[in-house]
mmCIF file of C-alpha atoms in Angstrom:
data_model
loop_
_atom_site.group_PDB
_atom_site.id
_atom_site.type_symbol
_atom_site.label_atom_id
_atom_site.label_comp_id
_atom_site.label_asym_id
_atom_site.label_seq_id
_atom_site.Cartn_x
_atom_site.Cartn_y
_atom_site.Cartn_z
ATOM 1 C CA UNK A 1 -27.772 5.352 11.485
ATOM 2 C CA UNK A 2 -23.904 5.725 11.798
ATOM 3 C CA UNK A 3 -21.551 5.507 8.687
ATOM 4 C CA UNK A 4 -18.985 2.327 8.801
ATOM 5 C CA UNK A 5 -15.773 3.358 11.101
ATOM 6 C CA UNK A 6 -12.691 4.284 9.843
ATOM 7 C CA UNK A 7 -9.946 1.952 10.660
ATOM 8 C CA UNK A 8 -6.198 2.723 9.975
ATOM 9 C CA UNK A 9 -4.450 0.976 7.393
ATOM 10 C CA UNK A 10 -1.500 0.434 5.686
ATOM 11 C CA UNK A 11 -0.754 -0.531 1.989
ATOM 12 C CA UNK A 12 2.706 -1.453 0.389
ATOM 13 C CA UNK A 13 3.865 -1.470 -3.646
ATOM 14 C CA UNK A 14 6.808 -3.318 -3.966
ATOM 15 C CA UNK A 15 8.491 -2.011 -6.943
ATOM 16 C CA UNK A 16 10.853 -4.215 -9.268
ATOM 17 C CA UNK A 17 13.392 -2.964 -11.613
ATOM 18 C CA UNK A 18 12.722 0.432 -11.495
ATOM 19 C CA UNK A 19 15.855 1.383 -13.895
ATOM 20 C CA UNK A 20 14.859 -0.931 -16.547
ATOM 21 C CA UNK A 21 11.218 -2.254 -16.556
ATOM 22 C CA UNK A 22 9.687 -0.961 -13.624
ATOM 23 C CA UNK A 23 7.416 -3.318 -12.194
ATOM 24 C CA UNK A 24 4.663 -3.433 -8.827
ATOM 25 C CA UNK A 25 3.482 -6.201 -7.599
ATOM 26 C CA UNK A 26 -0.298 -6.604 -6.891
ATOM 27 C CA UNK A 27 -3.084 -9.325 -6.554
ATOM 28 C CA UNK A 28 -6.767 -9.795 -6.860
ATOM 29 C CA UNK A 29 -9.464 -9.821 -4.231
ATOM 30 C CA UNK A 30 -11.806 -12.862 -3.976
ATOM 31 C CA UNK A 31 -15.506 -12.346 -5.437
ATOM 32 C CA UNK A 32 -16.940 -12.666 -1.736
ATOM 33 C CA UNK A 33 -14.666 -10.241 -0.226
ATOM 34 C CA UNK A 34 -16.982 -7.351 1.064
ATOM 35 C CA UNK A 35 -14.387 -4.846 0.267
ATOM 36 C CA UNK A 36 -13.118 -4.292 -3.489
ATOM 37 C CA UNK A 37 -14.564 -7.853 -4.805
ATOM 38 C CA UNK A 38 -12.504 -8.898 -7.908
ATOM 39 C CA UNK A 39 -10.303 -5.663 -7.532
ATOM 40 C CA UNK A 40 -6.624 -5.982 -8.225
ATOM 41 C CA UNK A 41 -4.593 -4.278 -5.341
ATOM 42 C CA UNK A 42 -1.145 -3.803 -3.566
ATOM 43 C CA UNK A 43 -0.908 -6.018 -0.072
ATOM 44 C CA UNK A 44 -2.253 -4.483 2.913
ATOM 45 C CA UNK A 45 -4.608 -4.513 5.311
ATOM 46 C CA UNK A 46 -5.815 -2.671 8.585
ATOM 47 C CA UNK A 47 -3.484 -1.904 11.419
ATOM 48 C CA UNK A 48 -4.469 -4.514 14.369
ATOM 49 C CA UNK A 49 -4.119 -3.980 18.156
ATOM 50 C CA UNK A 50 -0.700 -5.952 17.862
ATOM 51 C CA UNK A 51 0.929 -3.923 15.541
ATOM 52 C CA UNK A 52 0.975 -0.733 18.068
ATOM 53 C CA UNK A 53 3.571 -2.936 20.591
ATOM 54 C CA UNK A 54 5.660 -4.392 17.448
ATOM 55 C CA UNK A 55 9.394 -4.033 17.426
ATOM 56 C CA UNK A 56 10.117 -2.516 14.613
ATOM 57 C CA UNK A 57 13.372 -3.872 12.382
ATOM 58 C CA UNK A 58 15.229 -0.828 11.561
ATOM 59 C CA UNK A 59 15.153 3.002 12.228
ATOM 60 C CA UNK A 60 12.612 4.380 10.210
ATOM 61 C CA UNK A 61 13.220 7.674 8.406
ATOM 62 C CA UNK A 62 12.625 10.786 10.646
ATOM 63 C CA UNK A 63 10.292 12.664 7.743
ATOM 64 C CA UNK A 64 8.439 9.336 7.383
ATOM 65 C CA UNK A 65 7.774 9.067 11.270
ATOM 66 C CA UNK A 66 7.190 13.222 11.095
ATOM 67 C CA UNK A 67 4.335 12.638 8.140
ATOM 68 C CA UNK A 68 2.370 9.785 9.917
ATOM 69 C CA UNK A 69 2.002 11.207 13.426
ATOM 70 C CA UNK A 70 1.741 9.278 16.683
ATOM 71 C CA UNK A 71 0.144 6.059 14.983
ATOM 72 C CA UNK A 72 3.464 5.733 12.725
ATOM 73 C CA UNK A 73 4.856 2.866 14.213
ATOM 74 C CA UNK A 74 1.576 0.771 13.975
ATOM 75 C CA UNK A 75 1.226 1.098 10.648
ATOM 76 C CA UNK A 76 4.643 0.643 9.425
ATOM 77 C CA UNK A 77 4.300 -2.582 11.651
ATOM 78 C CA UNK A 78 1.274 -3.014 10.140
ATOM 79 C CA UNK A 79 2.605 -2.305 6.269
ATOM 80 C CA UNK A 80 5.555 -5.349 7.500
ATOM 81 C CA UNK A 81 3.158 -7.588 8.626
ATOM 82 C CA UNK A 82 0.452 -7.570 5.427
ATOM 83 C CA UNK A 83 3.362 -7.486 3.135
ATOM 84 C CA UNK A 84 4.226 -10.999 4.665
ATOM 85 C CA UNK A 85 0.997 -12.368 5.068
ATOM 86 C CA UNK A 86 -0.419 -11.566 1.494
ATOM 87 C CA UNK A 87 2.301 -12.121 -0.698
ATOM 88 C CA UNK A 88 5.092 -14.797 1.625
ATOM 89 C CA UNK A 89 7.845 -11.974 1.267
ATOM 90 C CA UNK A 90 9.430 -10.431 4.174
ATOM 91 C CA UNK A 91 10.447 -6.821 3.868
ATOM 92 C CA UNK A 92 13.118 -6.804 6.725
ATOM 93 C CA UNK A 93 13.611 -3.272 7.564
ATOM 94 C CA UNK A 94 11.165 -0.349 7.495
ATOM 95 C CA UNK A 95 14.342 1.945 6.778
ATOM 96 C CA UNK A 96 13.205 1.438 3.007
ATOM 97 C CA UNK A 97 9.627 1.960 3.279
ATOM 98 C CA UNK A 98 9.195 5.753 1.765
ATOM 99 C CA UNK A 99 5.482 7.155 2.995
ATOM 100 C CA UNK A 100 4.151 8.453 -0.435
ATOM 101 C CA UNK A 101 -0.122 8.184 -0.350
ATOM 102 C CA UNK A 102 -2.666 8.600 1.446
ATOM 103 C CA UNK A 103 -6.430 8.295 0.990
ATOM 104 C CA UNK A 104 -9.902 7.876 2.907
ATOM 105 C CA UNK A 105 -12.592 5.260 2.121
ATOM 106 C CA UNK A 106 -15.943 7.745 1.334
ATOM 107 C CA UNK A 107 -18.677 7.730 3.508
ATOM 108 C CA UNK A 108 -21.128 4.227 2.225
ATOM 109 C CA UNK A 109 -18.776 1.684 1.669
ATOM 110 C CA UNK A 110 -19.030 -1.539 3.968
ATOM 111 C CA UNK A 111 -15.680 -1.076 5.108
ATOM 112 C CA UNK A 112 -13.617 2.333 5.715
ATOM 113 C CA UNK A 113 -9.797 2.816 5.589
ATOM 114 C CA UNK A 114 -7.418 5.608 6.577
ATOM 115 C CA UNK A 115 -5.503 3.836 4.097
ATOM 116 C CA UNK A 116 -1.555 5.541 4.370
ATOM 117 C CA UNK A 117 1.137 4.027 0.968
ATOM 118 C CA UNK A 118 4.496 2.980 1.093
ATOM 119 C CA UNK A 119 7.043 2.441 -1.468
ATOM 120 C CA UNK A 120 9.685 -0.221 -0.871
ATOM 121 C CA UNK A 121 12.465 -1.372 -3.378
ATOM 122 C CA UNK A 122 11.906 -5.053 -4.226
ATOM 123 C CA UNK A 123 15.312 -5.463 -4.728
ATOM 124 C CA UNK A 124 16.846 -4.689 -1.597
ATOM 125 C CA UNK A 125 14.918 -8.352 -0.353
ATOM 126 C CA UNK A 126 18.655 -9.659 -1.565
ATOM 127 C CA UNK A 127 17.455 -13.403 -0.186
ATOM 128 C CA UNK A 128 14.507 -13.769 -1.129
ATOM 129 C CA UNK A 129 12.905 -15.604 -4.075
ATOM 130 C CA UNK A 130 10.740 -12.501 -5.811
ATOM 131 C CA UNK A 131 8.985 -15.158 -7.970
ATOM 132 C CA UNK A 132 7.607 -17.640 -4.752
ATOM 133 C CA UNK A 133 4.785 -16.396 -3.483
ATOM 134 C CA UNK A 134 4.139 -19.751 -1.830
ATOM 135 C CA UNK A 135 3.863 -18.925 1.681
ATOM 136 C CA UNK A 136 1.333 -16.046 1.191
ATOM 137 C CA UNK A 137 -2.677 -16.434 2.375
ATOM 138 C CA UNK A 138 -5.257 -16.918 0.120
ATOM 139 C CA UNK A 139 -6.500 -13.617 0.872
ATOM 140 C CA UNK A 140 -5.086 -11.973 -2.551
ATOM 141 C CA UNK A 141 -5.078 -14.491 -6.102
ATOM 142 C CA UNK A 142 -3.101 -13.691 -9.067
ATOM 143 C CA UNK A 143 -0.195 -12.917 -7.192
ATOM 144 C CA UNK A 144 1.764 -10.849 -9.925
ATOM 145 C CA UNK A 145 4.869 -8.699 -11.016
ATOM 146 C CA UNK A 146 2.569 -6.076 -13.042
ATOM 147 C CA UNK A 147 4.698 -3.900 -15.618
ATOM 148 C CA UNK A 148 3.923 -0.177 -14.857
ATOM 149 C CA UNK A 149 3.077 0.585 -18.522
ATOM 150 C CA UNK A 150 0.395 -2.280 -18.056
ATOM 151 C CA UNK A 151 -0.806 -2.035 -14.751
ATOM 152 C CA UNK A 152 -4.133 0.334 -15.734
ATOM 153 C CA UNK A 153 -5.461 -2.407 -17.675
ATOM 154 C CA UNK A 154 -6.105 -4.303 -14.756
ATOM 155 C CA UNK A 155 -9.526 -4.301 -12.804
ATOM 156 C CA UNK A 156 -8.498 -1.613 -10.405
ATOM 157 C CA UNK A 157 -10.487 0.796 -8.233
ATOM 158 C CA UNK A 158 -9.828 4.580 -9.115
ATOM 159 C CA UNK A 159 -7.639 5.411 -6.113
ATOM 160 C CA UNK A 160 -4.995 2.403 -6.962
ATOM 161 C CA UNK A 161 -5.052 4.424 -10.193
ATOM 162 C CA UNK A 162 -4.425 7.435 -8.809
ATOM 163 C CA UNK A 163 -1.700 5.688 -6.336
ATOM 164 C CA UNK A 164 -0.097 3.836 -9.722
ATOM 165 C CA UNK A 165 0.543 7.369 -11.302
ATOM 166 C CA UNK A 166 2.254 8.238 -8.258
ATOM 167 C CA UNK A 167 4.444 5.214 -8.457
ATOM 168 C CA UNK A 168 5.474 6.269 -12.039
ATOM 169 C CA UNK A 169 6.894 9.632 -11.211
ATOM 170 C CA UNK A 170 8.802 8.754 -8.135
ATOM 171 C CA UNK A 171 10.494 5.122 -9.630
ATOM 172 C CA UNK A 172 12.484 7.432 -11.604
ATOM 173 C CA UNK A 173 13.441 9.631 -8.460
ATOM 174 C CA UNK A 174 13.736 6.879 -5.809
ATOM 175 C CA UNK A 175 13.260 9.240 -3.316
ATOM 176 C CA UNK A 176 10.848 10.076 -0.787
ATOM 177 C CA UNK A 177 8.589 13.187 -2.270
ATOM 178 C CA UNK A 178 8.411 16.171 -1.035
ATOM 179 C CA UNK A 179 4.626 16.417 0.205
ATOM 180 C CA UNK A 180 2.423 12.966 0.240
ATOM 181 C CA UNK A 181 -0.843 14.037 -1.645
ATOM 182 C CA UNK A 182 -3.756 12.909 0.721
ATOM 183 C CA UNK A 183 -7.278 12.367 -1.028
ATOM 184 C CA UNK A 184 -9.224 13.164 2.395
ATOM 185 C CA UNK A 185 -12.982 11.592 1.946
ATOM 186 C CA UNK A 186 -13.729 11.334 5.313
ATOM 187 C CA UNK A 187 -17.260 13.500 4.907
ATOM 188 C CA UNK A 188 -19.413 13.599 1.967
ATOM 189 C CA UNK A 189 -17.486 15.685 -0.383
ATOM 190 C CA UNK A 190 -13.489 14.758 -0.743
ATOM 191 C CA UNK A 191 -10.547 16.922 -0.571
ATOM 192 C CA UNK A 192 -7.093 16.672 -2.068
ATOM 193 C CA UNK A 193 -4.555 17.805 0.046
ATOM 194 C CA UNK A 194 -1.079 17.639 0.896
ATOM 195 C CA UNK A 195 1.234 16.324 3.990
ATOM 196 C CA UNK A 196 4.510 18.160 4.339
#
């Protein structure tokens, strides 16, 4: 018996305010969902077969392209796309989309991710209502500005952990960092590593 495929995905954490109360913005997966039930999570999803022919608005960052390889465009596509779907806002350029996590599903789980993190600025969506999440799916409930501080409190699975202490240290830098830390469970035993 085979182990569930690994599918690329892509996550984004919109964060709010990051000079005065930073904030992320995250929502909770249904009861029946068959991956992370009840968990509390950034937007995203897997990369579909569309996003790999997607025009792309803006030039993303040459280090960003450099760090995800040759499926970079699909799952900044990808990142644009779930962002929209799950929470009704429209990021409108990937130029602000820093590449900042990335982490593997382990081996067991019903469904596997390649799962790659982006950091966008909330604030550069100038005309859009931050609030009105009333075009997103029902996929994600609890649609929520989360203050950092509070965040851990939340129902989370221990890699959005991991990911939220991430967010912490580069809100105050607003930069992209200099290596993306990759937790790398593709086999039985996991590796942290690091993407130049």
């Amino acid at each position: 018996m085979t182990d569930t495929p690994i599918r690329d995905a892509a996550s984004v954490v919109l964060l709010r305010d990051a000079d005065t109360a930073p904030k992320v913005l995250m929502g909770q997966r249904g009861q029946n969902a068959a991956f992370m039930p009840n968990k509390f999570v950034f937007p995203g999803g897997a990369v579909d077969p569309e996003d790999a022919t997607a025009i792309l608005p803006g030039i993303p960052s040459e280090m960003c392209l450099s760090r995800l390889g040759d499926v970079g465009p699909a799952l900044l596509a990808a990142a644009l796309r779930e962002t929209w779907e799950e929470t009704g806002l429209t990021l409108s350029k990937c130029e602000g989309l820093h590449y900042f996590f990335r982490a593997i599903t382990p081996p067991g789980r019903p469904r596997r991710f390649d799962a790659r993190f982006f950091l966008a600025d909330a604030n550069i969506m100038t005309d859009a209502d931050l609030d009105d999440f009333s075009k997103a799916s029902d996929e994600l409930r609890h649609l929520h500005w989360v203050p950092l501080p509070e965040a851990r409190a939340l129902n989370l699975p221990f890699i959005t952990e991991v990911v939220l202490a991430e967010v912490e240290a580069l809100a105050k830098t607003k930069a992209p960092p200099a290596s993306v830390p990759f937790f790398n469970n593709s086999t039985g035993s996991s590796r942290f590593l690091r993407i130049q």
